[in-house]
Coordinates of C-alpha atoms in Angstrom, one line a residue:
Chain A
M1 CA -9.6 16.3 -18.8
E2 CA -7.5 18.5 -21.2
A3 CA -7.4 21.1 -18.9
L4 CA -5.8 18.7 -16.7
L5 CA -3.2 17.8 -19.3
E6 CA -2.5 21.5 -19.4
N7 CA -1.9 21.9 -15.8
P8 CA 1.8 22.0 -15.4
A9 CA 1.4 21.0 -11.4
F10 CA -0.6 17.5 -12.7
R11 CA 2.5 17.1 -15.7
V12 CA 5.0 16.7 -13.0
Y13 CA 2.9 15.0 -10.4
A14 CA 2.1 12.3 -13.1
T15 CA 5.5 12.5 -14.6
C16 CA 7.3 11.6 -10.9
S17 CA 4.3 9.1 -10.1
A18 CA 5.1 7.3 -13.3
I19 CA 9.1 7.4 -11.9
L20 CA 8.3 5.9 -9.3
G21 CA 6.0 3.0 -10.4
I22 CA 9.1 2.1 -12.3
K23 CA 10.8 1.9 -8.7
M24 CA 8.5 -0.3 -7.3
L25 CA 8.4 -3.0 -10.0
A26 CA 12.3 -2.6 -10.0
S27 CA 12.2 -3.2 -6.3
A28 CA 9.8 -6.2 -7.1
V29 CA 13.0 -8.0 -9.4
Y30 CA 15.8 -7.6 -7.0
T31 CA 13.7 -8.9 -4.6
A32 CA 13.1 -11.7 -7.0
T33 CA 16.6 -11.8 -7.7
R34 CA 17.7 -12.2 -4.3
R35 CA 15.2 -15.1 -3.4
Q36 CA 16.8 -16.8 -6.3
K37 CA 20.5 -16.0 -5.9
S38 CA 20.2 -17.2 -2.3
V39 CA 18.0 -19.5 -3.3
G40 CA 15.8 -18.6 -0.6
F41 CA 12.2 -20.1 -1.4
I42 CA 9.7 -20.3 1.6
N43 CA 6.7 -21.7 -0.4
P44 CA 7.0 -25.1 -1.6
E45 CA 5.5 -24.8 -4.8
D46 CA 8.2 -22.5 -6.1
V47 CA 11.3 -25.1 -4.6
Q48 CA 9.2 -27.4 -7.3
A49 CA 9.3 -24.8 -9.9
F50 CA 12.7 -22.8 -9.5
A51 CA 14.9 -24.3 -7.2
P52 CA 17.9 -26.3 -8.0
P53 CA 16.8 -30.3 -7.1
G54 CA 17.2 -30.9 -3.2
T55 CA 16.5 -27.7 -2.1
T56 CA 14.5 -27.6 0.9
V57 CA 11.8 -25.4 2.0
R58 CA 12.7 -22.3 4.2
G59 CA 10.9 -21.8 7.3
E60 CA 11.6 -18.1 7.1
E61 CA 12.8 -16.2 4.7
A62 CA 16.5 -15.6 4.0
S63 CA 18.2 -12.6 5.4
E64 CA 19.0 -11.3 1.8
V65 CA 15.6 -11.6 0.6
A66 CA 14.1 -10.0 4.6
H67 CA 16.2 -7.3 3.7
A68 CA 15.1 -6.9 0.1
L69 CA 11.3 -7.1 1.4
R70 CA 12.4 -4.6 4.0
I71 CA 13.0 -2.2 1.4
Q72 CA 9.5 -2.7 -0.5
R73 CA 8.1 -2.7 2.9
N74 CA 9.3 1.3 3.3
D75 CA 8.0 1.7 -0.5
G76 CA 5.0 0.8 0.6
E77 CA 4.2 2.6 3.8
N78 CA 4.9 5.7 1.8
I79 CA 4.9 5.9 -1.7
P80 CA 1.1 4.9 -1.8
L81 CA 0.3 7.9 0.6
F82 CA 2.7 10.0 -2.3
F83 CA 0.1 9.1 -4.5
A84 CA -3.3 9.8 -2.8
V85 CA -1.7 12.8 -1.4
G86 CA 0.3 14.6 -4.2
L87 CA -2.7 13.7 -7.0
I88 CA -5.0 15.8 -4.3
Y89 CA -2.4 18.2 -3.7
V90 CA -2.8 19.1 -7.6
L91 CA -6.1 19.0 -8.0
T92 CA -6.5 21.7 -4.9
G93 CA -4.6 24.3 -7.1
A94 CA -1.1 23.6 -6.1
S95 CA 1.4 25.6 -8.1
A96 CA 3.7 24.5 -10.6
F97 CA 6.4 25.6 -8.9
G98 CA 5.2 24.0 -6.1
S99 CA 4.2 20.9 -7.4
A100 CA 7.5 20.8 -9.2
V101 CA 9.7 21.1 -5.7
L102 CA 7.6 19.0 -3.7
C103 CA 7.0 16.0 -5.9
G104 CA 10.3 16.0 -7.9
L105 CA 12.2 16.3 -4.3
F106 CA 10.0 13.4 -3.0
T107 CA 11.1 11.0 -6.1
A108 CA 14.4 11.9 -5.5
A109 CA 14.1 10.7 -1.8
R110 CA 12.3 8.1 -2.3
I111 CA 14.9 6.7 -5.2
A112 CA 18.1 7.7 -3.1
H113 CA 16.3 6.1 -0.2
T114 CA 16.4 2.5 -2.5
F115 CA 20.2 3.1 -3.0
A116 CA 20.6 4.0 0.5
Y117 CA 18.8 0.9 1.4
T118 CA 20.3 -1.5 -0.9
Y119 CA 24.0 -0.5 0.2
R120 CA 23.5 0.0 4.0
K121 CA 24.2 3.5 4.5
Q122 CA 23.2 5.2 7.5
P123 CA 22.2 7.8 8.5
A124 CA 22.0 8.3 4.3
R125 CA 18.8 6.3 4.7
A126 CA 17.3 7.9 7.9
I127 CA 17.8 11.4 6.0
C128 CA 16.3 10.2 2.2
F129 CA 13.0 9.1 4.9
A130 CA 12.5 12.4 6.5
V131 CA 13.0 14.5 3.3
G132 CA 10.0 12.2 1.8
A133 CA 8.0 12.4 4.6
A134 CA 8.6 16.3 4.9
C135 CA 7.4 16.8 1.1
T136 CA 4.1 14.6 2.5
L137 CA 3.5 16.6 5.4
V138 CA 3.9 20.2 3.3
M139 CA 1.6 18.7 0.7
I140 CA -1.3 17.7 3.5
F141 CA -0.5 21.0 4.9
R142 CA -1.4 23.3 1.7
I143 CA -4.1 20.3 1.5
F144 CA -5.8 21.6 4.9
V145 CA -4.8 25.4 2.8
N146 CA -6.5 24.9 0.2
V147 CA -9.7 22.6 1.2
L148 CA -10.6 24.5 4.6
Chain B
M1 CA -17.1 15.7 -13.3
E2 CA -19.4 14.6 -16.0
A3 CA -17.5 14.6 -18.3
L4 CA -15.6 11.9 -16.3
L5 CA -18.2 9.9 -15.7
E6 CA -19.3 10.3 -19.9
N7 CA -15.9 8.6 -20.5
P8 CA -16.0 5.0 -21.0
A9 CA -12.0 4.8 -20.2
F10 CA -12.5 6.0 -16.7
R11 CA -15.7 4.1 -16.7
V12 CA -13.2 1.2 -16.9
Y13 CA -10.7 2.1 -14.5
A14 CA -13.7 2.6 -11.9
T15 CA -15.1 -0.8 -12.5
C16 CA -12.1 -2.7 -12.7
S17 CA -10.8 -0.3 -8.8
A18 CA -14.0 -1.5 -7.3
I19 CA -13.8 -5.0 -8.3
L20 CA -10.2 -4.9 -7.1
G21 CA -11.6 -3.4 -3.6
I22 CA -13.9 -6.7 -3.0
K23 CA -11.0 -9.1 -4.1
M24 CA -8.4 -7.1 -1.1
L25 CA -11.2 -6.9 1.2
A26 CA -11.9 -10.6 0.7
S27 CA -7.6 -11.7 0.7
A28 CA -8.5 -9.8 4.1
V29 CA -11.8 -12.2 5.3
Y30 CA -9.5 -15.0 3.8
T31 CA -6.6 -14.1 6.1
A32 CA -9.3 -14.0 9.1
T33 CA -10.1 -17.3 8.7
R34 CA -6.9 -18.8 8.0
R35 CA -6.0 -17.4 11.7
Q36 CA -9.4 -18.3 13.4
K37 CA -8.7 -22.2 12.0
S38 CA -5.0 -22.4 12.7
V39 CA -5.6 -20.4 16.1
G40 CA -3.0 -19.0 14.8
F41 CA -3.0 -15.5 17.2
I42 CA 0.2 -13.5 17.8
N43 CA -1.6 -11.1 20.3
P44 CA -2.0 -12.0 23.8
E45 CA -5.6 -9.5 23.5
D46 CA -6.5 -12.0 20.5
V47 CA -6.1 -14.8 22.3
Q48 CA -8.2 -13.4 24.9
A49 CA -10.9 -12.0 22.9
F50 CA -11.3 -15.3 20.2
A51 CA -9.4 -18.5 20.6
P52 CA -10.9 -21.2 23.0
P53 CA -9.6 -21.3 26.8
G54 CA -5.9 -22.7 26.8
T55 CA -4.7 -21.2 23.7
T56 CA -1.1 -20.2 24.0
V57 CA 0.0 -17.1 22.1
R58 CA 2.6 -17.5 19.3
G59 CA 5.7 -16.0 19.0
E60 CA 5.7 -16.1 15.1
E61 CA 2.3 -16.7 12.3
A62 CA 1.2 -19.9 11.8
S63 CA 2.6 -21.7 8.2
E64 CA -1.1 -21.2 6.7
V65 CA -1.9 -17.4 8.4
A66 CA 1.9 -16.7 6.5
H67 CA 0.7 -17.8 3.6
A68 CA -2.3 -16.1 3.5
L69 CA -0.5 -13.0 4.5
R70 CA 2.0 -13.5 2.0
I71 CA -0.9 -12.8 -0.8
Q72 CA -1.8 -9.8 1.0
R73 CA 1.6 -8.4 0.7
N74 CA 1.3 -9.5 -2.9
D75 CA -1.6 -7.6 -3.8
G76 CA -0.2 -4.3 -1.2
E77 CA 2.3 -4.1 -3.7
N78 CA 1.0 -4.1 -6.9
I79 CA -2.9 -2.7 -6.6
P80 CA -1.9 0.2 -5.0
L81 CA 0.1 1.2 -7.5
F82 CA -2.1 -0.1 -10.1
F83 CA -4.8 2.6 -8.4
A84 CA -2.0 5.1 -9.1
V85 CA -1.3 4.7 -12.5
G86 CA -4.5 3.6 -14.0
L87 CA -5.8 6.7 -13.0
I88 CA -3.4 9.4 -13.9
Y89 CA -3.5 7.0 -17.5
V90 CA -7.1 7.6 -17.8
L91 CA -6.6 11.5 -16.2
T92 CA -3.9 11.7 -19.1
G93 CA -6.2 10.7 -22.0
A94 CA -6.5 7.1 -22.5
S95 CA -8.9 5.7 -25.2
A96 CA -11.6 3.4 -24.2
F97 CA -9.9 0.1 -25.8
G98 CA -6.7 0.5 -24.3
S99 CA -8.3 1.0 -21.0
A100 CA -10.4 -2.1 -21.3
V101 CA -7.5 -4.0 -22.4
L102 CA -4.7 -2.9 -19.9
C103 CA -7.6 -2.5 -16.9
G104 CA -9.5 -5.5 -17.9
L105 CA -6.4 -8.1 -18.1
F106 CA -4.5 -6.2 -15.1
T107 CA -7.8 -7.2 -12.9
A108 CA -8.3 -10.8 -14.3
A109 CA -4.6 -11.1 -13.7
R110 CA -4.7 -10.6 -10.6
I111 CA -7.9 -12.3 -9.2
A112 CA -6.1 -15.4 -10.8
H113 CA -2.9 -14.3 -8.4
T114 CA -4.8 -14.4 -5.7
F115 CA -6.5 -18.1 -6.9
A116 CA -3.3 -19.2 -7.8
Y117 CA -1.4 -18.5 -4.5
T118 CA -4.0 -20.2 -2.8
Y119 CA -4.0 -23.5 -4.0
R120 CA 0.2 -23.1 -4.6
K121 CA 0.1 -23.1 -8.2
Q122 CA 3.6 -22.2 -10.2
P123 CA 4.6 -20.9 -12.6
A124 CA 1.0 -19.9 -13.0
R125 CA 1.3 -17.5 -10.3
A126 CA 5.1 -16.2 -11.4
I127 CA 3.1 -15.7 -14.9
C128 CA -0.5 -13.7 -13.3
F129 CA 2.2 -11.4 -11.4
A130 CA 4.1 -10.8 -14.5
V131 CA 1.3 -10.1 -16.5
G132 CA -0.3 -7.5 -13.9
A133 CA 3.5 -6.3 -14.1
A134 CA 3.2 -6.0 -17.9
C135 CA 0.1 -4.0 -17.5
T136 CA 0.9 -1.6 -14.9
L137 CA 4.7 -0.8 -17.9
V138 CA 2.3 -0.2 -20.4
M139 CA 0.1 2.5 -18.8
I140 CA 3.1 3.9 -17.4
F141 CA 4.6 4.4 -20.4
R142 CA 1.6 5.7 -21.9
I143 CA 1.8 8.2 -19.0
F144 CA 5.0 10.0 -20.2
V145 CA 4.1 9.5 -23.5
N146 CA 1.5 11.8 -23.1
V147 CA 2.2 13.9 -20.7
L148 CA 6.3 14.6 -21.8
Chain C
M1 CA -10.2 21.6 -11.1
E2 CA -12.3 25.0 -9.4
A3 CA -15.1 22.9 -9.6
L4 CA -14.0 19.9 -7.9
L5 CA -12.4 22.6 -5.5
E6 CA -16.4 23.6 -5.1
N7 CA -17.5 20.1 -4.4
P8 CA -18.3 19.6 -0.7
A9 CA -17.9 15.7 -1.1
F10 CA -14.4 16.2 -2.8
R11 CA -13.4 18.3 -0.2
V12 CA -14.4 16.1 2.5
Y13 CA -12.9 13.4 0.8
A14 CA -9.6 15.4 0.5
T15 CA -9.9 16.3 4.4
C16 CA -10.1 12.7 5.8
S17 CA -7.2 11.8 3.1
A18 CA -5.3 14.2 5.0
I19 CA -5.8 13.3 8.0
L20 CA -5.2 9.7 7.3
G21 CA -1.8 11.0 5.9
I22 CA -0.9 12.4 9.5
K23 CA -2.4 9.4 11.0
M24 CA 0.1 7.2 8.5
L25 CA 3.4 9.0 9.2
A26 CA 3.0 8.9 12.8
S27 CA 2.4 5.1 12.8
A28 CA 5.5 5.1 11.3
V29 CA 7.2 7.6 14.0
Y30 CA 5.6 5.3 16.6
T31 CA 7.4 1.9 15.1
A32 CA 10.9 4.2 15.1
T33 CA 10.3 5.3 18.7
R34 CA 9.5 1.5 19.7
R35 CA 12.7 0.3 18.0
Q36 CA 14.6 2.8 19.3
K37 CA 13.6 1.7 23.0
S38 CA 13.6 -1.9 22.5
V39 CA 17.0 -1.3 20.7
G40 CA 15.6 -4.1 18.2
F41 CA 17.2 -3.0 15.6
I42 CA 17.6 -5.7 12.4
N43 CA 19.7 -4.1 10.0
P44 CA 23.9 -3.9 10.6
E45 CA 24.4 -0.3 9.5
D46 CA 21.4 0.4 12.6
V47 CA 23.2 -1.0 14.8
Q48 CA 26.3 1.2 14.0
A49 CA 24.7 4.1 13.6
F50 CA 21.8 4.7 16.1
A51 CA 22.4 2.0 19.1
P52 CA 24.5 2.1 21.9
P53 CA 27.9 0.4 21.2
G54 CA 27.8 -2.9 22.2
T55 CA 24.5 -3.8 20.7
T56 CA 23.9 -6.7 18.8
V57 CA 22.3 -7.0 15.7
R58 CA 18.7 -9.0 15.9
G59 CA 17.8 -11.9 13.7
E60 CA 13.9 -11.0 14.1
E61 CA 12.6 -7.9 15.0
A62 CA 11.8 -7.6 18.9
S63 CA 8.3 -8.0 20.1
E64 CA 7.0 -4.2 20.3
V65 CA 8.4 -3.3 16.6
A66 CA 6.4 -6.2 15.3
H67 CA 3.2 -5.3 16.9
A68 CA 4.0 -1.2 16.0
L69 CA 4.6 -2.8 12.4
R70 CA 1.1 -5.1 12.7
I71 CA -0.4 -1.7 13.3
Q72 CA 1.3 -0.3 9.8
R73 CA 0.8 -3.3 7.6
N74 CA -2.7 -3.1 8.7
D75 CA -3.1 0.2 7.5
G76 CA -1.2 -0.7 4.4
E77 CA -4.3 -2.9 4.1
N78 CA -6.9 -1.0 4.1
I79 CA -6.0 3.0 3.8
P80 CA -4.3 2.9 0.3
L81 CA -7.7 1.2 -0.5
F82 CA -9.6 4.3 0.8
F83 CA -7.5 6.7 -1.2
A84 CA -8.9 5.3 -4.2
V85 CA -12.1 3.9 -3.8
G86 CA -12.8 7.4 -1.9
L87 CA -12.0 9.3 -4.7
I88 CA -13.3 7.4 -7.6
Y89 CA -16.5 7.5 -5.6
V90 CA -16.6 11.1 -5.3
L91 CA -15.6 11.7 -9.1
T92 CA -18.7 9.6 -10.1
G93 CA -21.2 11.5 -8.1
A94 CA -20.6 11.2 -4.4
S95 CA -23.3 13.5 -2.8
A96 CA -21.8 15.7 0.4
F97 CA -24.0 13.6 2.2
G98 CA -23.0 10.8 1.6
S99 CA -19.0 11.5 1.5
A100 CA -19.1 13.2 4.4
V101 CA -21.2 9.7 6.6
L102 CA -18.9 6.8 4.7
C103 CA -15.5 9.1 4.5
G104 CA -15.8 10.4 8.1
L105 CA -16.8 7.2 9.5
F106 CA -13.8 5.4 7.6
T107 CA -11.5 7.9 9.1
A108 CA -12.6 8.1 12.8
A109 CA -12.5 4.5 12.8
R110 CA -9.1 4.1 11.1
I111 CA -8.0 6.7 13.8
A112 CA -9.8 4.5 16.5
H113 CA -8.4 1.4 15.3
T114 CA -4.9 2.7 15.9
F115 CA -5.6 3.4 19.4
A116 CA -7.1 -0.2 20.0
Y117 CA -4.1 -2.5 18.7
T118 CA -2.0 0.2 20.4
Y119 CA -3.2 -0.5 23.7
R120 CA -4.5 -3.9 22.7
K121 CA -8.1 -3.7 22.9
Q122 CA -10.5 -6.0 21.7
P123 CA -13.3 -6.7 20.1
A124 CA -12.7 -3.2 19.9
R125 CA -10.1 -3.3 17.5
A126 CA -11.8 -5.7 15.3
I127 CA -14.9 -3.6 15.2
C128 CA -13.1 -0.8 14.3
F129 CA -11.9 -2.9 11.5
A130 CA -15.2 -4.1 10.4
V131 CA -16.6 -0.4 9.6
G132 CA -13.8 0.9 8.5
A133 CA -14.1 -2.2 5.6
A134 CA -18.1 -1.5 5.8
C135 CA -17.9 2.0 4.5
T136 CA -15.3 0.8 1.9
L137 CA -17.6 -1.9 0.7
V138 CA -20.3 0.8 0.4
M139 CA -18.4 3.3 -1.3
I140 CA -18.0 0.4 -3.9
F141 CA -21.5 -0.5 -3.9
R142 CA -22.2 3.4 -4.9
I143 CA -19.1 3.3 -7.9
F144 CA -21.2 0.1 -9.4
V145 CA -24.4 1.7 -9.4
N146 CA -22.8 5.3 -10.2
V147 CA -20.8 3.6 -13.2
L148 CA -22.7 0.8 -15.0

């Protein structure tokens, strides 16, 4: 395990994953603030605990909350995949340079994706998604080369 | 790898992850039972295969099913993040004590979160979410300290 | 880390994870094509950037897009769990044979699940889900045996 900590490729992966973890938690907080602001509660127990008196339970998500949830959902489709693929890529012998480029670019692309989605910028959001997916694909390709 | 198995911090992480894995599979089964009980099928092929004759396809999720899916969605936003952050935390040199406290508390908080969501208890559910997120944040902080 | 690369159980896990990663990215592309085909845009900025002139923003997902998203959601509930459980299973001393059977079967079951969901085949889809979940459960059981 000391060997792992001395491996620069792993250190880059660990740092990027930690940053992405903070990003994911921040997105969850963002959704909660959107829900509170739009009084968009869909669980009766939430209305009772957190909403002003007289608030009614919604049958479906408020549009602002649904928007925030789509940001989280898009992260959920991409970031856990990076956690796994990035680690396997590093454990199968990624170079420090390769890890810095691919993990760093993926992390930057996902943070930019969140801003592009929040401020509703297209095609910036689509480009950020594509850059992140391309980084993941290259790491997958490297895993095949390293393992097979 | 023998070194990893002898590392108590890793053994705690592995045990907690295995428990959380069972919890996630149990939540999937819970959603399926809610769907069956409320005859809440939204795929025509499911109606044909699993519903009593005469059942119609729903245009949107039955409220009981949507509730069960929200439990799974909340897990999906938190538990895969723990899988990654917890492992990196252990691989970057977590102590046995730190791993026991943080992984153990996270696991307990997420199991309690499921019960709080299922039985619609607030603010218990919000507290369980916050405890889990706090454990994740502390592990992320430890990763930064260990790596940088 | 060289030891890890020489471990056949890990190589199987790494290969299966890489294949599943491609499958997840392919599912994201499938959803995007369904959205484009059904002109099912729910973000105003997407309508402006990608839809023919005169397209209106939808209040909820088009049925084809919702179907594609359910495929991704089901993957999201199962594949990240495999990424974690499979890795811990391998790191706690899986045999090459055990890893080949469990990781291989899980991967085949999830690919078959995607086809069964896409072409709306039941009970094939339910069986594929159950096979994948059973593989995950057996790996969890092995983790408990190896660690405790």
